[in-house]
Amino acid sequence: MLLNLTINGEQRSDNVDPRMLLVHYIRDIANLTGTHVGCETSICGACTVLINGSAVKSCTILAVQADGTKITTIEGMAEGDRLHPLQEGFWEEHGLQCGYCTPGMIMTAADLLARNSNPTEAEIREALEGNLCRCTGYQHIVKAIQFAAAKMRTSKAA
Amino acid sequence: MFPASFEYHRVSSVKDALALLSQFGDEAKILAGGHSLLPMMKLRLAQPAHLVDIGAVHELAQIQEQGGRILIGGLATHHSVETSSIVKAKLPILAECAALIGDIQVRNRGTIGGSLAHADPAADYPAAALALEAEMTLENPGGKRKVKAADFFLDLLTTAVQAGEILTQVSFAALGAGTGGVYLKHRHPASGFATVGVAAVVTLKGTNFDKVRVGITGLGAKAFRASSVEKALAGKASDAIAAAASHAADGVDATSDTYASGEFRAELARVYTRRALEQAVARVKA
């Protein structure tokens, strides 16, 4: 079945089997392997991407359901060599150890910060409910998102 | 973890979806957000030969107010219910219930129609739909019919939706004066589903109960109205809540699993019913 969509600004048209999950389309057809496959049961959040700006778990969406949408993956966050404030925050605040959950964390945080530019710590933790990290204990992830929120507010004000 | 192969049909109207359902009968399933159906298909608990995707039938995602009722299209996501200014103003209990479902990613995709039609025994919406006396609109090739929430949930994963029908709209009466409601849940720590969830909607006349509606999910095979609690409170004042709430699990075969025994679930139902009733009363007075 023909699938037309935009990933990170690039228009694509691919023939896919209807049962192909969006995460496999992103990784295996679009060759964007920054989006990870974790639990495959919509619990862990490693596969989180944005569809039209909303964070979703791409392991629980058929690729064909994303027809006509705009998808953003972790590869679409930086502008050239300039990291997105969220990526910078994870770097500066040591928001990752093994890094497996990180792309999903960043995409969920991007949805949060688009809706709420100045979230409280509790709001950040609540937004990350659907993203599991087995390394960090979340403390540094929360700090990374606070770093990004502050930086994005400053650059908006400037 | 791929679902088994199926034939995919994308439709742009309810009429086209109904035509495909008539054509393929039991072989076809409606796909909305897919957050109940796709996990079932990945585990091969469901293996439909045809999927009819109604995701592009945008009019089914509307939330509107009409003649004192709030009409929510079956395709409205949990996130849109949670953030709708109409729902927040007229049915705050429903917005709160939606906000407690899963996580933000799930709420961005999962739909109210999908959740209700799937009827997971631990889903959150059924408790609220029962306590708010929601009315479901089911469309079939012959027209439409309406089913009250009390007649909708029949058994485990089983509802009044017949083969060939689609749940297109859920309608609620706005909460009136003197009425307060709340939904409380004991959240399963891993899945986010309700180990037990209780929705209580109360109307007071003076200091006494005029109307009490309690919907409970997670306790047994299906969500239900706790009629023995409701009867025990008829005409009484709020000091009767504790005794009435002790009947919350009466006559229900409580589910046991590795996380919660049936006995624990029954106790949760009693405790959460008491708390929900107390908070609902406090909201009327506030």
Short mmCIF file of C-alpha atoms in Angstrom, two decimals:
data_model
loop_
_atom_site.label_atom_id
_atom_site.label_comp_id
_atom_site.label_asym_id
_atom_site.label_seq_id
_atom_site.Cartn_x
_atom_site.Cartn_y
_atom_site.Cartn_z
CA MET A 1 0.00 0.00 0.00
CA LEU A 2 1.30 3.45 -0.94
CA LEU A 3 2.23 5.63 2.02
CA ASN A 4 2.90 9.36 1.66
CA LEU A 5 4.26 11.33 4.57
CA THR A 6 6.86 13.84 5.63
CA ILE A 7 9.65 12.86 8.01
CA ASN A 8 11.84 15.62 9.41
CA GLY A 9 10.83 17.84 6.50
CA GLU A 10 11.55 15.24 3.81
CA GLN A 11 8.59 14.10 1.72
CA ARG A 12 8.54 10.36 1.18
CA SER A 13 6.45 7.91 -0.76
CA ASP A 14 6.89 4.23 -0.03
CA ASN A 15 5.07 1.00 -0.61
CA VAL A 16 4.45 -0.72 2.72
CA ASP A 17 2.67 -3.80 4.00
CA PRO A 18 -0.39 -2.58 6.00
CA ARG A 19 0.76 -4.55 9.02
CA MET A 20 4.08 -2.73 9.18
CA LEU A 21 4.35 -0.71 12.38
CA LEU A 22 5.38 2.92 12.15
CA VAL A 23 8.52 2.34 14.21
CA HIS A 24 9.75 -0.30 11.75
CA TYR A 25 8.94 1.97 8.82
CA ILE A 26 10.97 4.76 10.41
CA ARG A 27 13.92 2.49 11.21
CA ASP A 28 13.99 0.05 8.31
CA ILE A 29 12.52 1.95 5.36
CA ALA A 30 13.39 5.58 6.18
CA ASN A 31 16.66 4.36 7.76
CA LEU A 32 16.30 6.63 10.77
CA THR A 33 17.53 4.38 13.55
CA GLY A 34 17.54 7.00 16.31
CA THR A 35 14.00 5.92 17.18
CA HIS A 36 14.33 2.78 19.28
CA VAL A 37 12.22 -0.33 19.71
CA GLY A 38 11.87 -1.16 23.38
CA CYS A 39 8.99 -3.05 24.93
CA GLU A 40 6.80 -3.13 21.80
CA THR A 41 3.74 -2.93 24.04
CA SER A 42 3.25 0.86 24.33
CA ILE A 43 4.67 0.96 27.85
CA CYS A 44 8.33 2.05 27.66
CA GLY A 45 8.24 5.05 25.31
CA ALA A 46 11.56 4.33 23.56
CA CYS A 47 9.76 4.52 20.19
CA THR A 48 8.20 7.95 20.83
CA VAL A 49 8.07 10.28 17.82
CA LEU A 50 5.96 13.33 17.01
CA ILE A 51 3.03 13.06 14.61
CA ASN A 52 1.89 16.56 13.66
CA GLY A 53 3.60 17.76 16.84
CA SER A 54 2.00 15.25 19.24
CA ALA A 55 4.13 12.64 21.01
CA VAL A 56 3.01 9.10 20.14
CA LYS A 57 4.34 5.59 20.56
CA SER A 58 5.27 4.45 17.09
CA CYS A 59 5.21 0.75 18.06
CA THR A 60 1.44 0.97 18.46
CA ILE A 61 0.64 2.74 15.21
CA LEU A 62 0.50 1.20 11.76
CA ALA A 63 2.67 3.01 9.25
CA VAL A 64 -0.40 3.38 7.01
CA GLN A 65 -2.20 5.28 9.80
CA ALA A 66 0.45 8.00 9.48
CA ASP A 67 -0.43 8.67 5.84
CA GLY A 68 -0.46 12.39 5.10
CA THR A 69 1.10 13.38 8.43
CA LYS A 70 4.28 15.19 9.41
CA ILE A 71 6.59 13.08 11.53
CA THR A 72 9.48 14.34 13.60
CA THR A 73 12.10 11.94 14.96
CA ILE A 74 15.17 12.61 17.07
CA GLU A 75 17.13 13.12 13.84
CA GLY A 76 14.91 16.10 13.06
CA MET A 77 15.68 18.00 16.27
CA ALA A 78 19.15 19.47 15.67
CA GLU A 79 19.66 22.15 13.05
CA GLY A 80 22.85 21.12 11.31
CA ASP A 81 25.52 21.00 14.01
CA ARG A 82 23.46 23.08 16.40
CA LEU A 83 21.82 20.83 18.97
CA HIS A 84 18.20 21.36 19.96
CA PRO A 85 17.99 22.84 23.49
CA LEU A 86 16.65 19.49 24.72
CA GLN A 87 19.64 17.65 23.28
CA GLU A 88 21.92 20.25 24.79
CA GLY A 89 20.16 19.85 28.13
CA PHE A 90 20.67 16.06 28.13
CA TRP A 91 24.36 16.68 27.33
CA GLU A 92 24.91 19.40 29.94
CA GLU A 93 22.91 17.81 32.73
CA HIS A 94 24.06 14.21 32.12
CA GLY A 95 20.53 13.17 31.26
CA LEU A 96 21.60 9.81 29.90
CA GLN A 97 23.78 6.85 30.66
CA CYS A 98 23.16 4.06 28.14
CA GLY A 99 21.09 6.35 25.94
CA TYR A 100 18.47 3.81 24.90
CA CYS A 101 15.51 5.75 26.25
CA THR A 102 16.91 9.18 25.35
CA PRO A 103 15.35 9.78 21.92
CA GLY A 104 11.92 8.91 23.31
CA MET A 105 12.47 11.08 26.36
CA ILE A 106 13.42 14.02 24.17
CA MET A 107 10.44 13.64 21.85
CA THR A 108 8.00 13.44 24.77
CA ALA A 109 9.66 16.47 26.35
CA ALA A 110 9.34 18.33 23.04
CA ASP A 111 5.55 17.76 23.13
CA LEU A 112 5.45 18.92 26.76
CA LEU A 113 7.47 22.10 26.16
CA ALA A 114 5.38 22.98 23.11
CA ARG A 115 2.27 22.94 25.33
CA ASN A 116 3.86 24.32 28.49
CA SER A 117 6.99 26.46 28.22
CA ASN A 118 7.53 26.62 31.97
CA PRO A 119 6.56 23.28 33.50
CA THR A 120 7.00 22.55 37.20
CA GLU A 121 9.12 19.59 38.23
CA ALA A 122 5.92 17.68 38.99
CA GLU A 123 4.54 18.45 35.53
CA ILE A 124 7.75 17.23 33.91
CA ARG A 125 7.67 14.00 35.90
CA GLU A 126 4.02 13.49 35.01
CA ALA A 127 4.71 14.08 31.32
CA LEU A 128 7.43 11.40 31.43
CA GLU A 129 5.01 8.83 32.86
CA GLY A 130 5.11 6.89 29.60
CA ASN A 131 8.90 6.84 29.21
CA LEU A 132 10.98 4.39 31.20
CA CYS A 133 14.68 4.80 32.03
CA ARG A 134 16.57 2.00 33.75
CA CYS A 135 19.82 3.96 34.32
CA THR A 136 19.40 7.46 35.61
CA GLY A 137 16.66 7.39 38.21
CA TYR A 138 15.14 10.26 36.19
CA GLN A 139 16.71 13.03 38.30
CA HIS A 140 19.08 14.19 35.56
CA ILE A 141 16.45 13.77 32.88
CA VAL A 142 14.20 16.17 34.76
CA LYS A 143 17.12 18.61 35.09
CA ALA A 144 17.89 18.29 31.38
CA ILE A 145 14.31 19.23 30.52
CA GLN A 146 14.39 22.14 32.97
CA PHE A 147 17.62 23.30 31.30
CA ALA A 148 15.97 23.13 27.88
CA ALA A 149 12.81 24.89 29.06
CA ALA A 150 14.83 27.76 30.51
CA LYS A 151 16.96 28.04 27.39
CA MET A 152 13.96 27.97 25.05
CA ARG A 153 12.21 30.67 27.09
CA THR A 154 15.31 32.86 26.97
CA SER A 155 15.80 32.49 23.24
CA LYS A 156 12.09 33.19 22.67
CA ALA A 157 12.32 36.35 24.78
CA ALA A 158 15.50 37.50 23.00
CA MET B 1 6.01 -8.03 17.21
CA PHE B 2 3.90 -7.68 14.08
CA PRO B 3 0.16 -8.24 13.86
CA ALA B 4 -0.97 -11.01 11.51
CA SER B 5 -1.62 -9.89 7.93
CA PHE B 6 -4.90 -8.17 7.14
CA GLU B 7 -6.45 -6.16 4.40
CA TYR B 8 -6.49 -2.44 5.17
CA HIS B 9 -9.36 -0.13 4.21
CA ARG B 10 -9.22 3.61 4.80
CA VAL B 11 -12.63 5.28 4.74
CA SER B 12 -13.70 8.91 4.78
CA SER B 13 -17.27 8.47 6.03
CA VAL B 14 -19.27 6.43 8.51
CA LYS B 15 -21.41 5.23 5.60
CA ASP B 16 -18.40 3.71 3.83
CA ALA B 17 -17.22 2.11 7.06
CA LEU B 18 -20.67 0.55 7.64
CA ALA B 19 -20.73 -0.76 4.05
CA LEU B 20 -17.41 -2.52 4.61
CA LEU B 21 -18.60 -3.94 7.93
CA SER B 22 -21.70 -5.37 6.21
CA GLN B 23 -19.56 -6.82 3.45
CA PHE B 24 -16.99 -8.54 5.68
CA GLY B 25 -19.06 -9.29 8.80
CA ASP B 26 -17.12 -10.86 11.65
CA GLU B 27 -13.91 -10.71 9.63
CA ALA B 28 -13.70 -6.92 9.95
CA LYS B 29 -12.78 -4.65 12.85
CA ILE B 30 -12.96 -0.87 13.14
CA LEU B 31 -9.60 0.82 13.68
CA ALA B 32 -9.71 4.24 15.39
CA GLY B 33 -6.65 5.19 17.47
CA GLY B 34 -5.61 1.55 17.59
CA HIS B 35 -4.47 1.70 21.19
CA SER B 36 -6.63 -1.20 22.29
CA LEU B 37 -6.90 -3.12 19.04
CA LEU B 38 -3.28 -3.07 17.84
CA PRO B 39 -1.85 -4.44 21.12
CA MET B 40 -4.44 -7.25 20.91
CA MET B 41 -3.46 -7.92 17.31
CA LYS B 42 0.26 -7.95 18.12
CA LEU B 43 -0.38 -10.59 20.76
CA ARG B 44 -2.63 -12.45 18.25
CA LEU B 45 -5.53 -12.20 20.68
CA ALA B 46 -7.32 -10.58 17.75
CA GLN B 47 -6.71 -11.50 14.14
CA PRO B 48 -9.19 -9.63 11.95
CA ALA B 49 -8.86 -10.23 8.21
CA HIS B 50 -9.99 -6.68 7.45
CA LEU B 51 -9.27 -3.43 9.25
CA VAL B 52 -11.53 -0.48 8.52
CA ASP B 53 -9.62 2.66 9.49
CA ILE B 54 -12.00 5.50 10.47
CA GLY B 55 -9.10 7.76 11.53
CA ALA B 56 -9.80 10.14 8.64
CA VAL B 57 -13.52 10.60 9.44
CA HIS B 58 -12.76 13.91 11.10
CA GLU B 59 -16.34 14.86 12.03
CA LEU B 60 -16.27 11.94 14.50
CA ALA B 61 -13.58 13.74 16.52
CA GLN B 62 -15.76 16.74 17.41
CA ILE B 63 -16.75 17.79 20.90
CA GLN B 64 -19.80 20.04 21.04
CA GLU B 65 -22.53 21.30 23.31
CA GLN B 66 -26.12 21.02 22.17
CA GLY B 67 -29.31 21.58 24.15
CA GLY B 68 -27.67 21.10 27.55
CA ARG B 69 -25.86 17.95 26.45
CA ILE B 70 -22.20 17.45 25.69
CA LEU B 71 -21.71 15.38 22.54
CA ILE B 72 -18.33 13.73 22.08
CA GLY B 73 -17.52 12.02 18.81
CA GLY B 74 -16.21 8.48 19.08
CA LEU B 75 -12.90 9.51 17.53
CA ALA B 76 -12.14 12.23 20.11
CA THR B 77 -8.81 11.40 21.71
CA HIS B 78 -8.35 11.22 25.46
CA HIS B 79 -6.12 14.27 25.15
CA SER B 80 -8.81 16.28 23.37
CA VAL B 81 -11.38 15.33 26.04
CA GLU B 82 -8.89 16.20 28.79
CA THR B 83 -8.17 19.64 27.31
CA SER B 84 -11.58 20.54 25.82
CA SER B 85 -12.86 23.82 27.27
CA ILE B 86 -16.44 22.53 26.99
CA VAL B 87 -15.69 19.32 28.89
CA LYS B 88 -13.62 21.12 31.52
CA ALA B 89 -16.44 23.61 32.14
CA LYS B 90 -19.46 21.31 31.94
CA LEU B 91 -18.14 17.84 32.85
CA PRO B 92 -14.95 18.39 34.86
CA ILE B 93 -15.09 14.80 36.15
CA LEU B 94 -14.79 13.50 32.58
CA ALA B 95 -11.80 15.74 31.78
CA GLU B 96 -10.13 14.51 34.96
CA CYS B 97 -10.88 10.91 34.11
CA ALA B 98 -9.38 11.33 30.62
CA ALA B 99 -6.25 12.92 32.12
CA LEU B 100 -5.69 9.80 34.25
CA ILE B 101 -5.66 7.39 31.29
CA GLY B 102 -2.28 5.86 30.38
CA ASP B 103 0.34 8.48 29.55
CA ILE B 104 0.47 11.50 27.24
CA GLN B 105 1.49 9.43 24.21
CA VAL B 106 -1.43 7.06 24.74
CA ARG B 107 -3.83 9.97 25.34
CA ASN B 108 -2.70 11.57 22.08
CA ARG B 109 -3.87 8.50 20.12
CA GLY B 110 -6.44 6.57 22.12
CA THR B 111 -10.10 7.48 21.52
CA ILE B 112 -13.19 7.55 23.74
CA GLY B 113 -15.20 5.43 21.30
CA GLY B 114 -12.43 2.89 21.01
CA SER B 115 -11.99 2.62 24.74
CA LEU B 116 -15.71 2.21 25.44
CA ALA B 117 -16.29 -0.26 22.61
CA HIS B 118 -13.26 -2.32 23.65
CA ALA B 119 -14.56 -2.42 27.26
CA ASP B 120 -11.35 -3.41 28.96
CA PRO B 121 -12.39 -4.39 32.51
CA ALA B 122 -9.79 -1.97 33.94
CA ALA B 123 -10.38 0.97 31.58
CA ASP B 124 -11.15 4.34 33.20
CA TYR B 125 -13.90 5.76 30.95
CA PRO B 126 -16.52 3.08 31.67
CA ALA B 127 -16.77 4.10 35.35
CA ALA B 128 -17.30 7.75 34.41
CA ALA B 129 -19.73 6.88 31.60
CA LEU B 130 -21.84 4.85 34.06
CA ALA B 131 -21.85 7.49 36.80
CA LEU B 132 -22.64 10.26 34.29
CA GLU B 133 -25.40 8.11 32.69
CA ALA B 134 -23.84 8.57 29.26
CA GLU B 135 -25.76 7.59 26.16
CA MET B 136 -23.94 5.85 23.31
CA THR B 137 -25.00 6.32 19.70
CA LEU B 138 -24.53 3.18 17.64
CA GLU B 139 -24.85 3.46 13.88
CA ASN B 140 -25.73 0.58 11.60
CA PRO B 141 -26.81 0.36 7.97
CA GLY B 142 -30.46 0.74 9.06
CA GLY B 143 -29.89 3.95 11.03
CA LYS B 144 -28.96 4.87 14.57
CA ARG B 145 -29.86 3.59 18.00
CA LYS B 146 -29.02 4.85 21.44
CA VAL B 147 -27.91 2.71 24.33
CA LYS B 148 -27.62 3.89 27.93
CA ALA B 149 -24.32 3.25 29.69
CA ALA B 150 -26.11 1.00 32.19
CA ASP B 151 -27.13 -1.32 29.31
CA PHE B 152 -23.88 -0.98 27.36
CA PHE B 153 -21.26 -3.00 29.27
CA LEU B 154 -22.32 -6.63 29.08
CA ASP B 155 -19.28 -8.69 30.09
CA LEU B 156 -15.51 -8.95 29.74
CA LEU B 157 -14.61 -7.03 26.54
CA THR B 158 -18.25 -7.32 25.51
CA THR B 159 -20.65 -4.44 24.89
CA ALA B 160 -24.03 -3.82 23.30
CA VAL B 161 -22.29 -2.93 20.02
CA GLN B 162 -23.52 -5.54 17.53
CA ALA B 163 -21.64 -6.87 14.51
CA GLY B 164 -21.94 -4.28 11.76
CA GLU B 165 -22.35 -1.36 14.15
CA ILE B 166 -20.06 1.57 15.00
CA LEU B 167 -20.06 3.62 18.20
CA THR B 168 -20.06 7.12 16.73
CA GLN B 169 -20.96 9.40 19.62
CA VAL B 170 -21.14 9.55 23.39
CA SER B 171 -23.58 12.01 24.89
CA PHE B 172 -23.59 13.35 28.45
CA ALA B 173 -25.89 15.67 30.37
CA ALA B 174 -23.89 18.63 31.70
CA LEU B 175 -23.54 18.56 35.48
CA GLY B 176 -26.34 20.71 36.88
CA ALA B 177 -26.55 22.91 39.95
CA GLY B 178 -26.19 21.08 43.25
CA THR B 179 -24.29 18.28 41.54
CA GLY B 180 -20.67 17.28 42.07
CA GLY B 181 -18.60 14.46 40.66
CA VAL B 182 -15.18 12.94 40.97
CA TYR B 183 -13.22 10.00 39.53
CA LEU B 184 -10.55 8.35 41.66
CA LYS B 185 -8.37 5.41 40.76
CA HIS B 186 -5.77 3.15 42.25
CA ARG B 187 -3.38 3.10 39.35
CA HIS B 188 -1.67 -0.12 38.36
CA PRO B 189 2.00 0.87 38.73
CA ALA B 190 3.13 -0.71 35.47
CA SER B 191 0.22 -0.52 33.04
CA GLY B 192 -1.44 2.67 34.29
CA PHE B 193 -4.84 0.96 34.08
CA ALA B 194 -7.22 1.18 37.03
CA THR B 195 -6.64 -1.60 39.55
CA VAL B 196 -9.92 -0.18 40.79
CA GLY B 197 -11.46 3.11 39.70
CA VAL B 198 -14.57 4.77 41.13
CA ALA B 199 -16.62 7.59 39.64
CA ALA B 200 -19.16 9.21 41.95
CA VAL B 201 -21.71 11.83 40.89
CA VAL B 202 -24.02 13.18 43.59
CA THR B 203 -26.86 15.69 43.65
CA LEU B 204 -27.81 17.19 46.98
CA LYS B 205 -31.14 18.66 48.09
CA GLY B 206 -30.28 20.74 51.12
CA THR B 207 -27.87 18.56 53.04
CA ASN B 208 -29.33 15.25 51.87
CA PHE B 209 -28.68 13.12 48.79
CA ASP B 210 -31.22 13.60 46.05
CA LYS B 211 -29.41 11.45 43.50
CA VAL B 212 -26.30 9.28 43.78
CA ARG B 213 -24.60 7.50 40.91
CA VAL B 214 -21.50 5.37 41.42
CA GLY B 215 -19.63 3.64 38.59
CA ILE B 216 -16.86 1.16 39.41
CA THR B 217 -14.22 -0.24 37.05
CA GLY B 218 -11.38 -2.72 37.54
CA LEU B 219 -13.09 -4.79 40.21
CA GLY B 220 -14.70 -7.50 38.09
CA ALA B 221 -15.15 -8.58 34.48
CA LYS B 222 -17.01 -5.40 33.57
CA ALA B 223 -17.61 -1.92 34.90
CA PHE B 224 -20.91 -1.59 36.79
CA ARG B 225 -23.20 0.77 38.71
CA ALA B 226 -22.88 0.13 42.45
CA SER B 227 -26.64 0.14 42.99
CA SER B 228 -26.48 -1.13 46.57
CA VAL B 229 -24.33 1.88 47.50
CA GLU B 230 -26.68 4.21 45.65
CA LYS B 231 -29.78 2.74 47.39
CA ALA B 232 -28.15 2.91 50.82
CA LEU B 233 -27.69 6.67 50.39
CA ALA B 234 -31.13 7.57 49.06
CA GLY B 235 -32.45 10.57 51.02
CA LYS B 236 -29.66 10.30 53.59
CA ALA B 237 -27.06 12.89 54.64
CA SER B 238 -23.34 12.53 54.06
CA ASP B 239 -22.77 10.84 57.43
CA ALA B 240 -24.22 7.71 55.77
CA ILE B 241 -21.38 7.50 53.24
CA ALA B 242 -19.06 5.18 55.17
CA ALA B 243 -21.74 2.56 55.80
CA ALA B 244 -23.05 2.78 52.22
CA ALA B 245 -19.56 2.49 50.70
CA SER B 246 -19.04 -0.81 52.52
CA HIS B 247 -21.45 -2.32 49.94
CA ALA B 248 -19.32 -1.26 46.94
CA ALA B 249 -18.12 -4.78 46.12
CA ASP B 250 -21.34 -6.62 47.04
CA GLY B 251 -22.18 -9.44 44.66
CA VAL B 252 -19.17 -8.87 42.39
CA ASP B 253 -16.80 -11.70 41.54
CA ALA B 254 -13.60 -9.69 42.11
CA THR B 255 -10.67 -10.27 39.75
CA SER B 256 -7.43 -11.67 41.20
CA ASP B 257 -4.05 -11.34 39.52
CA THR B 258 -0.39 -11.17 40.48
CA TYR B 259 -0.67 -7.51 41.43
CA ALA B 260 -3.92 -7.48 43.41
CA SER B 261 -5.96 -10.26 44.98
CA GLY B 262 -9.74 -10.18 44.66
CA GLU B 263 -9.94 -9.40 48.36
CA PHE B 264 -7.61 -6.42 47.96
CA ARG B 265 -9.56 -5.16 44.94
CA ALA B 266 -12.83 -5.40 46.90
CA GLU B 267 -11.27 -3.41 49.75
CA LEU B 268 -9.98 -0.82 47.26
CA ALA B 269 -13.49 -0.53 45.83
CA ARG B 270 -14.96 0.15 49.29
CA VAL B 271 -12.27 2.67 50.24
CA TYR B 272 -12.27 4.50 46.92
CA THR B 273 -16.07 4.60 46.86
CA ARG B 274 -16.08 6.27 50.27
CA ARG B 275 -13.41 8.77 49.23
CA ALA B 276 -15.08 9.50 45.90
CA LEU B 277 -18.46 10.12 47.55
CA GLU B 278 -16.92 12.40 50.18
CA GLN B 279 -15.06 14.39 47.54
CA ALA B 280 -18.11 14.61 45.27
CA VAL B 281 -20.13 16.05 48.18
CA ALA B 282 -17.34 18.52 48.96
CA ARG B 283 -17.45 19.68 45.35
CA VAL B 284 -21.18 20.40 45.53
CA LYS B 285 -20.61 22.54 48.57
CA ALA B 286 -17.55 24.30 47.14
#
